[in-house]
Coordinates of C-alpha atoms and ligand atoms in Angstrom, one line a residue:
M1 CA 12.2 -32.8 8.4
L2 CA 11.8 -36.1 6.4
F3 CA 14.8 -37.5 8.1
L4 CA 13.3 -36.6 11.5
L5 CA 10.0 -38.1 10.6
S6 CA 11.7 -41.4 9.5
Y7 CA 13.7 -41.4 12.6
Y8 CA 10.7 -40.8 14.8
Y9 CA 8.8 -43.5 12.9
Y10 CA 11.7 -45.9 13.3
L11 CA 11.9 -45.3 17.1
H12 CA 8.2 -45.6 17.4
T13 CA 8.1 -48.9 15.5
I14 CA 10.8 -50.4 17.6
A15 CA 9.1 -49.3 20.8
H16 CA 5.8 -50.6 19.5
S17 CA 7.2 -54.0 18.5
N18 CA 8.8 -54.4 21.9
F19 CA 5.5 -53.6 23.5
M20 CA 3.7 -56.0 21.2
N21 CA 6.2 -58.8 21.9
K22 CA 5.8 -58.3 25.6
Q23 CA 2.0 -58.2 25.3
H24 CA 2.2 -61.3 23.1
L25 CA 4.1 -63.2 25.7
N26 CA 1.6 -62.1 28.3
N27 CA -1.1 -63.1 26.0
M28 CA 0.2 -66.7 26.0
T29 CA -0.6 -66.9 29.7
S30 CA -3.8 -64.9 29.9
S31 CA -7.1 -64.3 28.1
P32 CA -7.0 -63.3 24.4
H33 CA -9.2 -60.4 25.3
S34 CA -6.5 -58.8 27.4
F35 CA -4.1 -58.9 24.4
F36 CA -5.1 -55.6 23.1
P37 CA -8.2 -54.1 24.6
F38 CA -9.1 -51.9 21.7
A39 CA -8.6 -54.8 19.2
S40 CA -10.9 -57.0 21.2
D41 CA -13.6 -54.3 20.9
I42 CA -13.5 -54.4 17.2
M43 CA -13.3 -58.1 16.8
I44 CA -16.4 -59.5 15.1
G45 CA -17.5 -62.8 16.5
G46 CA -16.3 -62.4 20.0
G47 CA -12.7 -63.6 19.6
G48 CA -13.2 -67.4 19.3
E49 CA -10.2 -69.7 19.0
G50 CA -10.6 -70.3 15.2
G51 CA -8.1 -69.1 12.5
G52 CA -10.7 -66.5 11.1
A53 CA -10.8 -64.6 14.3
I54 CA -7.0 -64.6 14.6
S55 CA -6.6 -63.1 11.1
R56 CA -9.3 -60.5 11.9
R57 CA -7.5 -59.7 15.0
V58 CA -4.2 -59.3 13.2
F59 CA -5.9 -57.1 10.6
S60 CA -7.4 -54.9 13.3
L61 CA -4.1 -54.6 15.0
H62 CA -2.5 -53.6 11.8
D63 CA -5.2 -50.9 11.3
V64 CA -4.6 -49.5 14.7
Q65 CA -0.9 -49.4 14.1
I66 CA -1.4 -47.4 10.9
L67 CA -3.8 -45.1 12.7
E68 CA -1.2 -44.7 15.5
I69 CA 1.5 -43.9 13.0
F70 CA -0.7 -41.3 11.3
L71 CA -1.6 -39.8 14.6
A72 CA 2.1 -39.7 15.6
I73 CA 2.9 -38.0 12.3
A74 CA 0.1 -35.5 12.7
V75 CA 1.2 -34.7 16.2
F76 CA 4.8 -34.4 15.0
I77 CA 3.8 -32.1 12.2
V78 CA 1.7 -29.9 14.5
I79 CA 4.5 -29.6 17.0
H80 CA 7.2 -29.1 14.4
T81 CA 5.0 -26.5 12.6
L82 CA 4.3 -24.6 15.8
R83 CA 8.0 -24.7 16.7
Q84 CA 8.8 -23.1 13.4
R85 CA 6.9 -20.1 14.4
K86 CA 9.8 -19.2 16.7
Y87 CA 12.2 -19.2 13.8
Y88 CA 10.0 -17.9 10.9
G89 CA 7.5 -15.7 12.9
L90 CA 4.5 -17.8 11.7
P91 CA 3.7 -21.5 11.7
V92 CA 4.8 -23.2 8.4
W93 CA 2.3 -25.9 7.5
P94 CA 3.1 -28.7 4.9
F95 CA 2.0 -27.7 1.4
V96 CA 0.2 -24.5 2.3
G97 CA 3.0 -22.9 4.2
M98 CA 1.9 -19.7 6.1
L99 CA -1.3 -19.4 4.1
P100 CA -3.6 -20.2 7.1
S101 CA -2.0 -17.4 9.1
L102 CA -2.4 -15.0 6.1
I103 CA -6.1 -15.8 5.9
F104 CA -6.4 -15.1 9.6
G105 CA -4.5 -11.8 9.0
L106 CA -6.8 -10.8 6.1
R107 CA -9.8 -11.2 8.4
Q108 CA -8.5 -8.6 10.7
N109 CA -6.4 -5.5 10.0
L110 CA -3.8 -6.9 7.7
Y111 CA -1.4 -4.0 8.3
E112 CA -1.5 -4.4 12.1
W113 CA -1.0 -8.1 11.7
L114 CA 2.1 -7.5 9.6
T115 CA 3.4 -4.9 12.1
E116 CA 3.1 -7.5 14.9
I117 CA 5.1 -10.1 13.0
T118 CA 7.8 -7.7 11.7
N119 CA 8.2 -6.4 15.3
R120 CA 8.5 -9.9 16.6
Q121 CA 11.0 -10.9 14.0
N122 CA 13.2 -7.8 14.4
G123 CA 12.0 -6.2 11.2
T124 CA 12.2 -8.9 8.6
F125 CA 10.6 -12.3 7.9
H126 CA 10.2 -14.8 5.0
F127 CA 6.6 -15.3 4.1
K128 CA 6.3 -18.9 2.9
G129 CA 3.2 -19.3 0.7
P130 CA 1.7 -22.6 -0.6
W131 CA 4.3 -24.4 -2.8
F132 CA 2.0 -24.1 -5.8
S133 CA 1.6 -20.3 -5.5
N134 CA 3.7 -17.2 -6.2
L135 CA 3.2 -15.9 -2.7
Q136 CA 6.7 -16.5 -1.5
C137 CA 8.4 -13.3 -0.4
V138 CA 10.5 -11.4 2.1
V139 CA 8.7 -8.8 4.2
T140 CA 10.8 -6.1 5.8
S141 CA 10.4 -2.9 7.8
D142 CA 14.1 -2.5 8.6
P143 CA 15.4 1.0 7.5
R144 CA 18.8 -0.5 6.7
N145 CA 17.3 -2.9 4.3
L146 CA 15.2 -0.2 2.8
E147 CA 18.2 1.9 2.1
H148 CA 19.9 -1.1 0.5
L149 CA 16.8 -1.9 -1.6
L150 CA 15.8 1.6 -2.7
K151 CA 19.2 3.3 -3.0
A152 CA 22.4 1.3 -2.6
K153 CA 21.4 -1.6 -4.8
F154 CA 18.7 0.2 -6.7
S155 CA 19.4 -1.5 -10.1
N156 CA 19.2 -4.9 -8.5
F157 CA 15.7 -4.4 -7.4
P158 CA 13.3 -3.5 -10.2
K159 CA 9.6 -3.6 -10.0
G160 CA 9.9 -6.9 -11.8
G161 CA 7.9 -9.1 -14.1
Y162 CA 5.2 -10.1 -11.6
F163 CA 4.2 -6.5 -10.8
R164 CA 4.4 -5.4 -14.5
N165 CA 2.3 -8.3 -15.8
T166 CA -0.4 -7.8 -13.2
L167 CA -0.8 -4.1 -13.9
K168 CA 0.0 -4.2 -17.6
D169 CA -3.5 -3.8 -18.9
L170 CA -4.2 -0.7 -16.9
L171 CA -0.8 1.0 -16.7
G172 CA 0.9 -0.2 -19.9
D173 CA 4.5 1.1 -20.0
G174 CA 3.8 4.1 -17.8
I175 CA 6.3 5.3 -15.1
F176 CA 4.7 3.3 -12.3
N177 CA 5.0 0.1 -14.2
A178 CA 8.3 0.5 -16.0
D179 CA 11.9 -0.3 -15.3
N180 CA 15.2 0.5 -16.9
E181 CA 15.2 2.8 -19.9
T182 CA 11.5 3.2 -20.3
W183 CA 11.2 4.3 -16.7
S184 CA 14.3 6.6 -16.6
R185 CA 13.2 8.5 -19.8
Q186 CA 9.8 9.3 -18.3
R187 CA 11.3 10.1 -15.0
K188 CA 13.8 12.6 -16.4
T189 CA 11.2 14.4 -18.5
A190 CA 8.6 14.5 -15.9
S191 CA 11.1 15.6 -13.2
I192 CA 12.2 18.6 -15.3
E193 CA 8.6 19.5 -15.7
F194 CA 7.6 19.1 -12.1
H195 CA 10.4 21.3 -11.0
S196 CA 9.8 24.1 -13.5
A197 CA 8.3 27.5 -12.5
R198 CA 5.6 27.0 -15.2
F199 CA 4.4 23.8 -13.5
R200 CA 4.4 25.4 -10.1
Q201 CA 2.2 28.2 -11.5
L202 CA -0.1 25.7 -13.1
T203 CA -0.6 23.8 -9.9
A204 CA -1.0 26.9 -7.7
E205 CA -3.6 28.3 -10.1
S206 CA -5.6 25.1 -10.6
L207 CA -5.6 24.4 -6.9
F208 CA -6.8 27.9 -6.1
E209 CA -9.7 27.5 -8.5
L210 CA -10.6 24.0 -7.2
V211 CA -10.5 24.9 -3.5
H212 CA -12.2 28.3 -3.7
K213 CA -14.7 27.8 -6.5
R214 CA -15.6 24.2 -5.9
L215 CA -14.4 22.6 -2.6
L216 CA -15.5 25.4 -0.3
P217 CA -19.0 25.9 -1.9
V218 CA -19.6 22.1 -1.7
L219 CA -18.7 22.2 2.1
E220 CA -20.8 25.3 2.6
E221 CA -23.8 23.6 1.1
S222 CA -23.4 20.7 3.5
Q223 CA -23.0 23.1 6.4
K224 CA -26.1 25.1 5.5
N225 CA -28.2 22.0 5.1
S226 CA -26.8 20.6 8.4
L227 CA -26.1 17.3 6.7
P228 CA -23.1 15.1 7.3
I229 CA -20.8 14.7 4.3
D230 CA -18.3 12.1 3.3
L231 CA -15.2 14.2 3.4
Q232 CA -13.0 11.5 1.9
D233 CA -15.3 11.3 -1.2
V234 CA -15.1 15.1 -1.6
L235 CA -11.3 15.1 -1.3
L236 CA -11.0 12.2 -3.7
R237 CA -13.0 14.2 -6.2
M238 CA -10.8 17.3 -5.7
T239 CA -7.5 15.4 -6.2
F240 CA -8.9 13.5 -9.2
D241 CA -9.9 16.8 -11.0
N242 CA -6.5 18.3 -10.0
V243 CA -4.3 15.6 -11.2
C244 CA -6.3 15.3 -14.5
M245 CA -5.6 19.1 -15.0
I246 CA -1.9 18.3 -14.5
A247 CA -1.7 15.2 -16.6
F248 CA -4.2 15.8 -19.4
G249 CA -4.8 19.6 -19.1
V250 CA -8.5 19.0 -18.8
D251 CA -10.9 19.2 -15.8
P252 CA -13.4 16.3 -15.6
G253 CA -15.6 18.2 -13.1
C254 CA -16.0 15.5 -10.4
L255 CA -16.0 18.1 -7.6
S256 CA -19.1 20.3 -8.2
L257 CA -22.3 20.9 -6.4
G258 CA -24.5 17.8 -6.3
L259 CA -21.3 15.6 -6.6
P260 CA -22.1 14.2 -10.0
E261 CA -21.0 10.8 -11.3
I262 CA -18.4 11.3 -14.1
P263 CA -18.0 8.3 -16.5
F264 CA -14.2 8.7 -16.8
A265 CA -13.7 8.9 -13.0
R266 CA -16.0 5.9 -12.5
A267 CA -14.3 3.9 -15.2
F268 CA -10.9 4.7 -13.6
E269 CA -12.0 3.7 -10.2
K270 CA -13.5 0.4 -11.4
A271 CA -10.4 -0.4 -13.4
T272 CA -8.1 0.0 -10.3
E273 CA -10.4 -2.0 -8.1
A274 CA -10.5 -4.9 -10.6
T275 CA -6.8 -4.7 -11.1
V276 CA -6.2 -5.0 -7.3
L277 CA -8.2 -8.3 -7.4
R278 CA -5.4 -9.8 -9.5
F279 CA -3.0 -9.5 -6.7
V280 CA -5.0 -11.8 -4.5
T281 CA -6.0 -14.3 -7.3
P282 CA -3.6 -17.0 -8.5
T283 CA -2.1 -15.8 -11.8
C284 CA -3.3 -18.8 -13.9
I285 CA -6.9 -18.1 -12.7
W286 CA -7.1 -14.4 -13.6
Q287 CA -5.4 -15.1 -16.8
T288 CA -7.9 -17.8 -17.7
M289 CA -10.8 -15.4 -16.8
R290 CA -9.2 -12.7 -18.9
Y291 CA -8.9 -15.1 -21.8
L292 CA -12.6 -16.1 -21.4
N293 CA -13.7 -12.6 -20.6
L294 CA -15.4 -13.5 -17.4
G295 CA -16.2 -11.9 -14.0
P296 CA -13.9 -9.1 -12.7
E297 CA -11.7 -9.5 -15.9
K298 CA -14.7 -8.7 -18.0
E299 CA -15.4 -5.6 -15.8
L300 CA -11.8 -4.6 -16.0
K301 CA -11.8 -4.8 -19.8
E302 CA -14.9 -2.6 -20.0
S303 CA -13.6 0.0 -17.6
I304 CA -10.2 0.2 -19.4
T305 CA -12.2 0.8 -22.6
G306 CA -13.9 3.7 -20.8
V307 CA -10.6 5.1 -19.7
N308 CA -9.1 4.7 -23.1
K309 CA -12.1 6.4 -24.8
F310 CA -11.5 9.5 -22.6
A311 CA -7.8 9.5 -23.2
D312 CA -8.0 9.0 -26.9
E313 CA -10.5 11.9 -27.2
V314 CA -8.2 14.2 -25.2
I315 CA -5.1 13.2 -27.2
R316 CA -6.9 13.7 -30.6
T317 CA -8.2 17.2 -29.5
R318 CA -4.8 18.2 -28.2
K319 CA -3.1 17.2 -31.4
K320 CA -5.5 19.4 -33.4
E321 CA -5.0 22.2 -31.0
L322 CA -1.2 22.1 -31.2
A323 CA -1.3 21.9 -35.0
L324 CA -3.3 25.1 -35.1
Q325 CA -1.2 26.9 -32.5
D326 CA 0.9 29.9 -33.4
E327 CA 3.7 31.8 -31.5
N328 CA 1.2 34.0 -29.7
S329 CA -0.9 31.1 -28.3
K330 CA -0.7 30.5 -24.6
E331 CA 1.8 27.7 -23.8
R332 CA 0.2 24.7 -22.1
S333 CA 2.3 23.0 -19.4
D334 CA 0.4 19.8 -18.7
L335 CA 2.3 16.5 -19.0
L336 CA 0.4 15.4 -22.2
T337 CA 1.5 18.5 -24.1
V338 CA 5.1 18.3 -22.8
F339 CA 5.4 14.7 -23.9
M340 CA 3.7 15.4 -27.2
R341 CA 6.4 17.9 -28.1
L342 CA 9.2 15.3 -27.4
K343 CA 10.6 12.5 -29.7
D344 CA 11.5 8.9 -28.8
E345 CA 15.0 7.5 -29.2
K346 CA 14.4 6.9 -33.0
G347 CA 13.5 10.6 -33.4
Q348 CA 9.8 9.7 -33.8
P349 CA 6.9 11.3 -31.9
F350 CA 5.6 9.1 -29.0
S351 CA 2.7 6.8 -30.0
D352 CA -0.8 7.6 -28.8
K353 CA -0.7 4.5 -26.7
F354 CA 2.5 5.6 -24.9
L355 CA 1.0 9.1 -24.3
R356 CA -2.1 7.4 -22.8
D357 CA 0.1 5.3 -20.6
I358 CA 2.0 8.3 -19.3
C359 CA -1.1 10.2 -18.4
V360 CA -3.0 7.3 -16.8
N361 CA 0.0 6.5 -14.6
F362 CA 0.2 10.1 -13.3
I363 CA -3.5 10.1 -12.6
L364 CA -3.1 6.9 -10.6
A365 CA -0.1 8.3 -8.7
G366 CA -1.8 11.6 -7.8
R367 CA -5.5 10.6 -7.7
D368 CA -6.0 9.3 -4.2
T369 CA -2.7 9.5 -2.3
S370 CA -3.1 13.1 -1.1
S371 CA -6.9 12.7 -0.4
V372 CA -6.6 9.6 1.7
A373 CA -3.7 11.2 3.7
L374 CA -5.9 14.3 4.3
S375 CA -8.8 12.1 5.4
W376 CA -6.7 10.4 8.1
F377 CA -5.3 13.8 9.0
F378 CA -8.8 15.2 9.7
W379 CA -9.8 12.1 11.6
L380 CA -6.7 12.5 13.8
I381 CA -7.3 16.2 14.3
D382 CA -10.8 15.5 15.5
Q383 CA -9.3 13.3 18.3
H384 CA -6.7 15.9 19.2
P385 CA -8.4 19.3 19.5
E386 CA -5.2 20.7 21.1
I387 CA -3.4 20.1 17.8
E388 CA -6.1 21.8 15.8
Q389 CA -5.7 24.8 18.0
K390 CA -2.0 24.9 17.3
I391 CA -2.6 24.7 13.6
L392 CA -5.1 27.6 13.8
A393 CA -2.7 29.6 15.8
E394 CA -0.1 29.1 13.1
I395 CA -2.5 30.1 10.4
G396 CA -3.5 33.2 12.5
R397 CA 0.2 34.2 12.8
I398 CA 0.7 34.0 9.1
I399 CA -2.4 36.1 8.4
R400 CA -1.3 38.7 10.9
E401 CA 2.0 39.0 9.2
R402 CA 0.3 40.3 6.0
E403 CA 0.8 43.9 5.2
V404 CA -3.0 44.4 5.2
A405 CA -4.3 42.1 7.8
D406 CA -7.5 41.2 6.0
I407 CA -8.9 39.3 8.9
A408 CA -12.4 38.1 9.7
G409 CA -14.5 40.5 7.7
A410 CA -12.9 39.3 4.5
R411 CA -12.8 35.7 5.7
G412 CA -14.6 34.4 2.6
L413 CA -11.8 35.8 0.4
I414 CA -8.8 34.7 2.5
S415 CA -6.5 32.6 0.4
F416 CA -3.0 31.6 0.9
N417 CA -0.1 32.2 -1.4
P418 CA 2.7 29.6 -2.0
E419 CA 5.1 31.5 0.4
E420 CA 2.6 31.5 3.2
I421 CA 1.9 27.8 2.7
K422 CA 5.7 27.2 2.9
K423 CA 5.8 28.9 6.2
M424 CA 3.2 26.5 7.8
D425 CA 5.7 24.3 9.6
Y426 CA 3.3 23.0 12.3
L427 CA 0.8 22.0 9.6
H428 CA 3.5 20.3 7.6
A429 CA 4.5 18.4 10.8
A430 CA 0.9 17.5 11.5
I431 CA 0.4 16.1 8.0
S432 CA 3.7 14.2 8.0
E433 CA 2.7 12.7 11.4
A434 CA -0.6 11.5 9.9
L435 CA 1.3 10.0 7.0
R436 CA 3.7 8.3 9.4
L437 CA 0.8 6.5 11.1
Y438 CA -1.4 6.1 8.0
P439 CA 0.9 6.1 4.9
S440 CA -1.2 6.4 1.7
V441 CA 0.8 3.5 0.2
P442 CA 0.9 1.1 3.2
V443 CA 3.0 -1.6 1.5
D444 CA 5.2 -1.5 -1.6
H445 CA 7.0 -4.1 -3.6
K446 CA 10.3 -4.9 -5.4
E447 CA 11.8 -8.0 -7.0
R448 CA 15.4 -9.2 -6.8
L449 CA 16.7 -9.0 -10.4
N450 CA 16.3 -12.4 -12.0
S451 CA 19.0 -13.6 -14.2
T452 CA 18.3 -15.6 -17.4
L453 CA 21.6 -17.3 -16.8
S454 CA 22.0 -20.4 -14.8
S455 CA 23.6 -20.0 -11.4
R456 CA 26.5 -22.0 -12.7
F457 CA 27.7 -19.0 -14.7
Y458 CA 29.0 -17.5 -11.5
I459 CA 31.3 -14.9 -13.0
L460 CA 28.8 -13.6 -15.5
N461 CA 26.1 -13.4 -12.8
K462 CA 28.5 -11.5 -10.6
L463 CA 29.4 -9.1 -13.5
T464 CA 25.7 -8.5 -14.3
G465 CA 24.9 -8.0 -10.6
C466 CA 22.7 -11.1 -10.7
E467 CA 24.1 -13.2 -7.9
D468 CA 22.1 -13.7 -4.7
D469 CA 22.0 -10.6 -2.6
V470 CA 22.2 -10.1 1.2
F471 CA 20.3 -7.5 3.2
P472 CA 22.3 -5.6 5.8
D473 CA 20.4 -7.6 8.5
G474 CA 21.7 -10.8 7.0
T475 CA 18.6 -12.0 5.0
V476 CA 19.7 -13.8 1.9
L477 CA 17.7 -12.8 -1.3
K478 CA 17.8 -15.3 -4.0
K479 CA 17.4 -14.2 -7.6
G480 CA 13.7 -13.4 -8.4
T481 CA 12.8 -13.1 -4.6
K482 CA 9.9 -10.7 -4.1
V483 CA 10.4 -8.1 -1.4
I484 CA 7.5 -6.4 0.3
Y485 CA 8.4 -3.3 2.4
A486 CA 5.9 -2.7 5.1
I487 CA 5.6 1.1 5.2
Y488 CA 2.7 1.1 7.6
S489 CA 4.6 -1.1 10.1
M490 CA 7.7 1.1 9.9
G491 CA 5.6 4.0 11.3
R492 CA 4.8 1.9 14.4
M493 CA 8.2 0.5 15.3
E494 CA 9.6 1.5 18.7
A495 CA 13.1 0.9 17.3
I496 CA 12.6 3.7 14.8
W497 CA 10.3 6.2 16.6
G498 CA 10.7 5.4 20.3
K499 CA 8.2 4.2 22.9
D500 CA 5.5 6.8 21.9
C501 CA 5.6 5.5 18.3
R502 CA 1.8 4.9 18.2
E503 CA 1.0 8.4 19.5
Y504 CA 0.0 11.3 17.2
K505 CA 2.7 13.9 18.0
P506 CA 3.5 16.5 15.3
E507 CA 6.1 17.9 17.7
R508 CA 8.4 15.0 16.9
W509 CA 9.0 16.6 13.5
L510 CA 9.9 20.1 14.9
R511 CA 13.2 21.6 16.1
D512 CA 12.8 25.1 17.4
G513 CA 9.5 25.4 15.7
R514 CA 10.9 24.5 12.3
F515 CA 10.0 21.3 10.4
M516 CA 12.9 18.8 10.2
S517 CA 12.6 16.1 7.6
E518 CA 13.5 12.5 8.3
S519 CA 15.5 10.0 6.4
A520 CA 13.4 8.5 3.5
Y521 CA 14.4 5.1 4.7
K522 CA 12.8 5.6 8.1
F523 CA 9.8 7.7 6.9
T524 CA 9.1 5.9 3.6
A525 CA 5.6 7.3 2.9
F526 CA 7.0 8.9 -0.3
N527 CA 9.4 6.0 -1.2
G528 CA 13.1 6.8 -1.4
G529 CA 16.2 6.7 -3.7
P530 CA 15.9 7.3 -7.4
R531 CA 12.1 6.3 -7.3
L532 CA 11.2 8.9 -4.6
C533 CA 7.7 10.2 -5.3
L534 CA 7.9 12.8 -8.0
G535 CA 4.8 14.6 -6.7
K536 CA 6.0 14.9 -3.1
D537 CA 6.4 18.8 -3.0
F538 CA 3.2 19.2 -5.0
A539 CA 1.3 16.8 -2.7
Y540 CA 2.4 18.8 0.4
Y541 CA 1.4 22.0 -1.2
Q542 CA -2.0 20.6 -2.2
M543 CA -2.6 19.0 1.2
K544 CA -1.6 22.1 3.2
F545 CA -3.5 24.5 1.0
A546 CA -6.7 22.4 1.3
A547 CA -6.3 21.7 5.0
A548 CA -5.6 25.4 5.9
S549 CA -8.5 26.6 3.8
I550 CA -10.9 24.2 5.4
L551 CA -9.7 24.6 9.0
L552 CA -9.8 28.4 8.7
R553 CA -13.5 28.2 8.0
Y554 CA -14.9 25.1 9.6
H555 CA -14.5 22.9 12.6
V556 CA -14.6 19.4 11.1
K557 CA -16.4 17.1 13.5
V558 CA -16.4 13.4 12.8
V559 CA -19.8 11.9 13.2
N560 CA -20.1 10.0 16.5
N561 CA -18.9 6.4 16.5
H562 CA -17.9 6.6 12.8
P563 CA -15.8 3.5 12.3
A564 CA -12.2 4.3 11.1
E565 CA -10.4 1.4 9.6
P566 CA -8.2 1.0 6.5
K567 CA -9.5 -0.6 3.3
L568 CA -7.4 -3.3 1.7
A569 CA -6.4 -1.7 -1.6
L570 CA -3.3 -0.3 -3.3
T571 CA -3.9 3.0 -1.4
M572 CA -5.0 3.2 2.2
Y573 CA -8.5 4.5 1.9
M574 CA -10.7 4.8 5.0
K575 CA -13.0 1.8 4.5
H576 CA -16.2 3.5 5.5
G577 CA -15.2 7.0 4.2
L578 CA -15.1 9.9 6.6
K579 CA -18.5 11.1 7.6
V580 CA -18.2 14.6 9.2
N581 CA -20.4 17.5 10.2
L582 CA -19.0 21.0 9.4
I583 CA -19.4 23.7 12.0
R584 CA -18.8 27.2 10.7
R585 CA -16.3 29.2 12.8
D586 CA -17.9 32.3 14.1
E587 CA -16.3 35.8 14.2
A588 CA -15.4 35.6 17.9
E589 CA -13.6 32.3 17.4
L590 CA -11.7 33.6 14.4
H591 CA -10.7 36.8 16.3
K592 CA -9.5 34.6 19.1
F593 CA -7.0 32.6 17.2
L594 CA -5.9 35.5 15.0
R595 CA -4.8 37.3 18.3
V596 CA -3.2 34.2 19.9
R597 CA 0.6 34.3 19.8
Y598 CA 2.1 31.0 18.6
Ligands
LIG601 C1 0.3 12.2 0.0 C2 0.6 12.1 -1.2 C3 1.5 11.1 -1.9 C4 2.1 10.0 -1.4 C5 2.1 9.5 0.0 C6 2.9 9.4 -2.5 C7 3.6 8.3 -2.3 C8 4.3 7.7 -3.4 C9 5.0 6.4 -3.3 C10 5.1 5.5 -2.0 C11 5.6 6.2 -4.5 C12 6.4 4.9 -4.9 C13 5.5 4.0 -5.6 C14 6.2 2.8 -6.2 O1 7.2 3.0 -6.9 O2 5.7 1.7 -6.1 C15 5.3 7.3 -5.3 C16 5.7 7.4 -6.6 C17 5.2 8.4 -7.5 N1 4.4 9.4 -7.2 FE1 3.6 9.9 -5.4 N2 2.7 10.1 -3.6 C18 1.8 11.2 -3.3 C19 1.3 12.1 -4.2 C20 1.7 12.2 -5.5 C21 1.1 13.1 -6.4 C22 0.1 14.2 -6.1 C23 1.7 12.9 -7.6 C24 1.5 13.6 -8.9 C25 0.8 14.5 -9.2 C26 2.6 11.8 -7.5 C27 3.4 11.3 -8.4 C28 4.2 10.1 -8.3 C29 4.9 9.5 -9.4 C30 4.9 10.0 -10.8 C31 5.6 8.4 -8.9 C32 6.4 7.4 -9.6 C33 7.9 7.7 -9.4 C34 8.8 6.7 -10.1 O3 8.5 5.6 -10.2 O4 9.8 7.2 -10.5 N3 2.6 11.4 -6.2 N4 4.5 8.2 -4.6

């Protein structure tokens, strides 16, 4: 670019000097005022014959030349920048790179903005941030690249130092924030636990209690009072209580009549919000604020203290409880107890800090992902009554298959067992379709492994897998490159889902009425490869159980003109919540769908 600029400047100067020489010759034979009209305008003293006027004139001409050069450079930069859009997808401005476009994107729906660019760039583009920032990254929504990143070259793409440092205060060394050994040890242990019969029983029991004794009474209260309710808030409370039971083995009680404020839940929410701010603040600024204990960093510190206070209390109580336990005591199967029984690589029990990190990470993972997915699901169902009817028909068929068809009279008691939930293929498809369009984690992040060796040590870099990498689409990834994979955009790509990619169509997941799963690199809502979401099966069970239990009893009507847009956060909350009115299904309606053949 510099070369082009110099060349342009050189041509421009030659052209200009020719022009000046010609004009100068003309000037010898005509009035001094016609020499350069603009110059004559700015001459002080009317352009007399004296030497002072001539020097002023030369000075003015010089000024104008400089101005012209700057103007030419500016025009050149603008043209060059705009032409770069063709190649990079966005204009690349000197010094600030693509930042102006990002600011524009942040003012609208950022995820739609990303979708538009990735589509235009055939799935991948380099985001060039300001030269002084750490915003440089590659953004991709190409399934081939995702398979490369998440599976084929998994060990080359850890979460990385940037992610870890930003989340360190809240997540410590927990599974979400860990790489290598620290990650794999937690993953193995938790994976065994999550697939055990004991865990399945714990989750089924805790969910039954939560839905029947807490969720449905809260909804019934709102229905009786004919007051709209924020369904997203209610569902967030339910999943928070549920995941705390799984991680800590305690129930904080967020979901109960009156929807009380629970200090631990509040502290957790504030801590995640303040942590998210770090991702949009230059590292040196948030680190300085942290050091000086100012602004959001002060708030973060206070809320983490709140989270730790709760965690420390639970850990202390559990240790006492386990010490007093005899063979006849009922075995607990929450993650805290499971990890407390294990030893680290030196044969020592895990430290309280590590136990706290493990639990906090699981709470973060399971706290809001299922609830926001369910919120978008109910919003979509409200717009597609025909799909609601199909879900009801499926629920009706499953109830009819029972030995004793305990239909409408016993409606208040109808509950679904795990086998029945498993049979709900249409509901499974409807929830997956909601997650395709509104994935709970809309963008995720990896980092190309950074070598401590200089690139001169080619063979060592090659042996340690630290040489530059290349995506299947040809994108070169230098060491340390941050990669953002745009999960939201993937759900809206014609190349992946066809022309109707923006339509809500559960049928696309069904073959002969049975749910057919998709490749995790096309449908990446639950991530893929070795870091596939550990709670996926549990999350589907939880979402299907809650959705079927609600839909069986109520028609969920979204309040008229309720704005539905995503909030910019780690998880895709509905920015304005989901205000709904609940309309109780009467006996006639229930009988109707319990008779309908699906
Ligand atoms: C709709 C519900 C859910 C969705 C869409 C979802 C999605 C995801 C995604 C995208 C990741 C990868 C995150 C990353 O590595 O940056 C992930 C990881 C994880 N999820 Fe989920 N999740 C859901 C529910 C749950 C639940 C309910 C739990 C636990 C109770 C859970 C536990 C985990 C854990 C432990 C990881 C970390 C896995 C690892 O790094 O090895 N998830 N999930």
